[in-house]
Amino acid sequence: MTAASAALLTVPEVMARLKLSRTKVYDLIRTRRLVSITEGRARRIPESAVQDYIRARIAEAA
């Protein structure tokens, strides 16, 4: 595994990390609260985008 591939997560990996449903993850992507990229039919989410989402949620809660 290269550093570049480790930095990109699949939707199921994001679901597991955030403990959210597939529908909710795609909703976050659709509403641009979670950044993603696509290559063909493959959708990938940068690890940094997941961290940014978590930080934003913590800031909202504070």
mmCIF file of N, CA and C in Angstrom:
data_model
loop_
_atom_site.group_PDB
_atom_site.id
_atom_site.type_symbol
_atom_site.label_atom_id
_atom_site.label_comp_id
_atom_site.label_asym_id
_atom_site.label_seq_id
_atom_site.Cartn_x
_atom_site.Cartn_y
_atom_site.Cartn_z
ATOM 1 N N MET A 1 0.844 -1.180 0.000
ATOM 2 C CA MET A 1 0.000 0.000 0.000
ATOM 3 C C MET A 1 0.888 1.241 0.000
ATOM 4 N N THR A 2 0.597 2.170 -0.894
ATOM 5 C CA THR A 2 1.378 3.399 -0.965
ATOM 6 C C THR A 2 0.768 4.455 -0.064
ATOM 7 N N ALA A 3 1.518 5.510 0.154
ATOM 8 C CA ALA A 3 1.004 6.600 0.991
ATOM 9 C C ALA A 3 -0.219 7.240 0.353
ATOM 10 N N ALA A 4 -0.226 7.341 -0.982
ATOM 11 C CA ALA A 4 -1.362 7.954 -1.666
ATOM 12 C C ALA A 4 -2.621 7.121 -1.492
ATOM 13 N N SER A 5 -2.522 5.799 -1.601
ATOM 14 C CA SER A 5 -3.711 4.967 -1.456
ATOM 15 C C SER A 5 -4.188 4.930 -0.011
ATOM 16 N N ALA A 6 -3.287 5.086 0.940
ATOM 17 C CA ALA A 6 -3.669 5.098 2.350
ATOM 18 C C ALA A 6 -4.419 6.383 2.690
ATOM 19 N N ALA A 7 -4.190 7.448 1.917
ATOM 20 C CA ALA A 7 -4.809 8.730 2.198
ATOM 21 C C ALA A 7 -6.234 8.807 1.667
ATOM 22 N N LEU A 8 -6.646 7.849 0.814
ATOM 23 C CA LEU A 8 -7.987 7.851 0.249
ATOM 24 C C LEU A 8 -8.789 6.683 0.806
ATOM 25 N N LEU A 9 -10.009 6.979 1.262
ATOM 26 C CA LEU A 9 -10.866 5.965 1.874
ATOM 27 C C LEU A 9 -12.062 5.675 0.981
ATOM 28 N N THR A 10 -12.542 4.452 1.035
ATOM 29 C CA THR A 10 -13.773 4.092 0.329
ATOM 30 C C THR A 10 -14.957 4.499 1.196
ATOM 31 N N VAL A 11 -16.131 4.518 0.601
ATOM 32 C CA VAL A 11 -17.343 4.852 1.358
ATOM 33 C C VAL A 11 -17.542 3.881 2.534
ATOM 34 N N PRO A 12 -17.390 2.560 2.333
ATOM 35 C CA PRO A 12 -17.538 1.665 3.495
ATOM 36 C C PRO A 12 -16.519 1.939 4.616
ATOM 37 N N GLU A 13 -15.310 2.345 4.262
ATOM 38 C CA GLU A 13 -14.316 2.682 5.287
ATOM 39 C C GLU A 13 -14.745 3.926 6.062
ATOM 40 N N VAL A 14 -15.285 4.915 5.365
ATOM 41 C CA VAL A 14 -15.781 6.130 6.032
ATOM 42 C C VAL A 14 -16.983 5.789 6.913
ATOM 43 N N MET A 15 -17.856 4.929 6.413
ATOM 44 C CA MET A 15 -19.011 4.491 7.204
ATOM 45 C C MET A 15 -18.545 3.895 8.530
ATOM 46 N N ALA A 16 -17.523 3.055 8.469
ATOM 47 C CA ALA A 16 -17.015 2.404 9.681
ATOM 48 C C ALA A 16 -16.364 3.419 10.615
ATOM 49 N N ARG A 17 -15.592 4.334 10.069
ATOM 50 C CA ARG A 17 -14.904 5.316 10.914
ATOM 51 C C ARG A 17 -15.873 6.262 11.608
ATOM 52 N N LEU A 18 -16.893 6.700 10.873
ATOM 53 C CA LEU A 18 -17.844 7.652 11.443
ATOM 54 C C LEU A 18 -19.048 6.981 12.088
ATOM 55 N N LYS A 19 -19.155 5.658 11.893
ATOM 56 C CA LYS A 19 -20.293 4.891 12.416
ATOM 57 C C LYS A 19 -21.618 5.480 11.917
ATOM 58 N N LEU A 20 -21.654 5.694 10.596
ATOM 59 C CA LEU A 20 -22.836 6.229 9.930
ATOM 60 C C LEU A 20 -23.287 5.270 8.840
ATOM 61 N N SER A 21 -24.526 5.420 8.416
ATOM 62 C CA SER A 21 -25.041 4.581 7.338
ATOM 63 C C SER A 21 -24.512 5.047 5.986
ATOM 64 N N ARG A 22 -24.629 4.172 5.005
ATOM 65 C CA ARG A 22 -24.227 4.495 3.642
ATOM 66 C C ARG A 22 -25.009 5.716 3.128
ATOM 67 N N THR A 23 -26.305 5.748 3.403
ATOM 68 C CA THR A 23 -27.145 6.863 2.975
ATOM 69 C C THR A 23 -26.656 8.174 3.573
ATOM 70 N N LYS A 24 -26.313 8.162 4.846
ATOM 71 C CA LYS A 24 -25.855 9.382 5.519
ATOM 72 C C LYS A 24 -24.530 9.850 4.939
ATOM 73 N N VAL A 25 -23.602 8.937 4.662
ATOM 74 C CA VAL A 25 -22.310 9.325 4.080
ATOM 75 C C VAL A 25 -22.528 9.962 2.716
ATOM 76 N N TYR A 26 -23.365 9.347 1.886
ATOM 77 C CA TYR A 26 -23.641 9.931 0.574
ATOM 78 C C TYR A 26 -24.375 11.260 0.702
ATOM 79 N N ASP A 27 -25.214 11.425 1.715
ATOM 80 C CA ASP A 27 -25.882 12.696 1.965
ATOM 81 C C ASP A 27 -24.862 13.772 2.323
ATOM 82 N N LEU A 28 -23.882 13.428 3.149
ATOM 83 C CA LEU A 28 -22.821 14.375 3.508
ATOM 84 C C LEU A 28 -22.019 14.779 2.277
ATOM 85 N N ILE A 29 -21.772 13.828 1.393
ATOM 86 C CA ILE A 29 -21.051 14.125 0.149
ATOM 87 C C ILE A 29 -21.910 15.032 -0.740
ATOM 88 N N ARG A 30 -23.181 14.689 -0.882
ATOM 89 C CA ARG A 30 -24.093 15.459 -1.738
ATOM 90 C C ARG A 30 -24.227 16.906 -1.269
ATOM 91 N N THR A 31 -24.265 17.110 0.045
ATOM 92 C CA THR A 31 -24.416 18.453 0.600
ATOM 93 C C THR A 31 -23.074 19.151 0.797
ATOM 94 N N ARG A 32 -22.015 18.513 0.345
ATOM 95 C CA ARG A 32 -20.645 19.062 0.379
ATOM 96 C C ARG A 32 -20.114 19.310 1.784
ATOM 97 N N ARG A 33 -20.645 18.555 2.741
ATOM 98 C CA ARG A 33 -20.091 18.618 4.092
ATOM 99 C C ARG A 33 -18.911 17.661 4.221
ATOM 100 N N LEU A 34 -18.817 16.725 3.262
ATOM 101 C CA LEU A 34 -17.718 15.773 3.218
ATOM 102 C C LEU A 34 -17.184 15.769 1.782
ATOM 103 N N VAL A 35 -15.930 16.127 1.626
ATOM 104 C CA VAL A 35 -15.313 16.224 0.301
ATOM 105 C C VAL A 35 -15.003 14.829 -0.225
ATOM 106 N N SER A 36 -15.247 14.628 -1.518
ATOM 107 C CA SER A 36 -14.898 13.348 -2.140
ATOM 108 C C SER A 36 -14.439 13.585 -3.569
ATOM 109 N N ILE A 37 -13.782 12.578 -4.117
ATOM 110 C CA ILE A 37 -13.364 12.613 -5.517
ATOM 111 C C ILE A 37 -13.866 11.341 -6.184
ATOM 112 N N THR A 38 -14.022 11.402 -7.487
ATOM 113 C CA THR A 38 -14.403 10.203 -8.226
ATOM 114 C C THR A 38 -13.423 9.984 -9.364
ATOM 115 N N GLU A 39 -13.189 8.731 -9.641
ATOM 116 C CA GLU A 39 -12.392 8.303 -10.787
ATOM 117 C C GLU A 39 -13.202 7.202 -11.431
ATOM 118 N N GLY A 40 -13.819 7.532 -12.557
ATOM 119 C CA GLY A 40 -14.744 6.570 -13.142
ATOM 120 C C GLY A 40 -15.929 6.412 -12.213
ATOM 121 N N ARG A 41 -16.192 5.177 -11.805
ATOM 122 C CA ARG A 41 -17.293 4.924 -10.871
ATOM 123 C C ARG A 41 -16.826 4.827 -9.420
ATOM 124 N N ALA A 42 -15.527 4.923 -9.205
ATOM 125 C CA ALA A 42 -14.985 4.794 -7.845
ATOM 126 C C ALA A 42 -15.014 6.142 -7.125
ATOM 127 N N ARG A 43 -15.617 6.171 -5.959
ATOM 128 C CA ARG A 43 -15.644 7.379 -5.140
ATOM 129 C C ARG A 43 -14.697 7.180 -3.963
ATOM 130 N N ARG A 44 -13.867 8.165 -3.728
ATOM 131 C CA ARG A 44 -12.910 8.099 -2.626
ATOM 132 C C ARG A 44 -12.980 9.380 -1.816
ATOM 133 N N ILE A 45 -12.763 9.232 -0.522
ATOM 134 C CA ILE A 45 -12.808 10.355 0.399
ATOM 135 C C ILE A 45 -11.434 10.485 1.048
ATOM 136 N N PRO A 46 -10.792 11.643 0.916
ATOM 137 C CA PRO A 46 -9.490 11.822 1.573
ATOM 138 C C PRO A 46 -9.625 11.721 3.096
ATOM 139 N N GLU A 47 -8.616 11.125 3.722
ATOM 140 C CA GLU A 47 -8.632 11.039 5.190
ATOM 141 C C GLU A 47 -8.742 12.418 5.812
ATOM 142 N N SER A 48 -8.093 13.396 5.186
ATOM 143 C CA SER A 48 -8.131 14.763 5.714
ATOM 144 C C SER A 48 -9.558 15.318 5.704
ATOM 145 N N ALA A 49 -10.375 14.919 4.723
ATOM 146 C CA ALA A 49 -11.762 15.377 4.666
ATOM 147 C C ALA A 49 -12.566 14.811 5.832
ATOM 148 N N VAL A 50 -12.283 13.571 6.194
ATOM 149 C CA VAL A 50 -12.964 12.960 7.337
ATOM 150 C C VAL A 50 -12.579 13.700 8.617
ATOM 151 N N GLN A 51 -11.293 14.006 8.767
ATOM 152 C CA GLN A 51 -10.832 14.744 9.945
ATOM 153 C C GLN A 51 -11.446 16.141 9.990
ATOM 154 N N ASP A 52 -11.520 16.807 8.831
ATOM 155 C CA ASP A 52 -12.142 18.136 8.769
ATOM 156 C C ASP A 52 -13.607 18.073 9.184
ATOM 157 N N TYR A 53 -14.314 17.040 8.728
ATOM 158 C CA TYR A 53 -15.722 16.871 9.091
ATOM 159 C C TYR A 53 -15.863 16.699 10.606
ATOM 160 N N ILE A 54 -15.006 15.866 11.185
ATOM 161 C CA ILE A 54 -15.061 15.633 12.637
ATOM 162 C C ILE A 54 -14.791 16.938 13.384
ATOM 163 N N ARG A 55 -13.774 17.683 12.966
ATOM 164 C CA ARG A 55 -13.458 18.956 13.617
ATOM 165 C C ARG A 55 -14.627 19.935 13.523
ATOM 166 N N ALA A 56 -15.268 19.989 12.359
ATOM 167 C CA ALA A 56 -16.407 20.889 12.169
ATOM 168 C C ALA A 56 -17.567 20.501 13.094
ATOM 169 N N ARG A 57 -17.829 19.206 13.232
ATOM 170 C CA ARG A 57 -18.905 18.735 14.111
ATOM 171 C C ARG A 57 -18.589 19.076 15.566
ATOM 172 N N ILE A 58 -17.337 18.928 15.969
ATOM 173 C CA ILE A 58 -16.940 19.266 17.341
ATOM 174 C C ILE A 58 -17.120 20.753 17.583
ATOM 175 N N ALA A 59 -16.727 21.571 16.593
ATOM 176 C CA ALA A 59 -16.874 23.023 16.726
ATOM 177 C C ALA A 59 -18.342 23.433 16.812
ATOM 178 N N GLU A 60 -19.214 22.751 16.047
ATOM 179 C CA GLU A 60 -20.645 23.027 16.097
ATOM 180 C C GLU A 60 -21.224 22.691 17.462
ATOM 181 N N ALA A 61 -20.713 21.636 18.073
ATOM 182 C CA ALA A 61 -21.236 21.184 19.355
ATOM 183 C C ALA A 61 -20.773 22.061 20.515
ATOM 184 N N ALA A 62 -19.682 22.765 20.299
ATOM 185 C CA ALA A 62 -19.112 23.577 21.396
ATOM 186 C C ALA A 62 -19.830 24.891 21.583
#
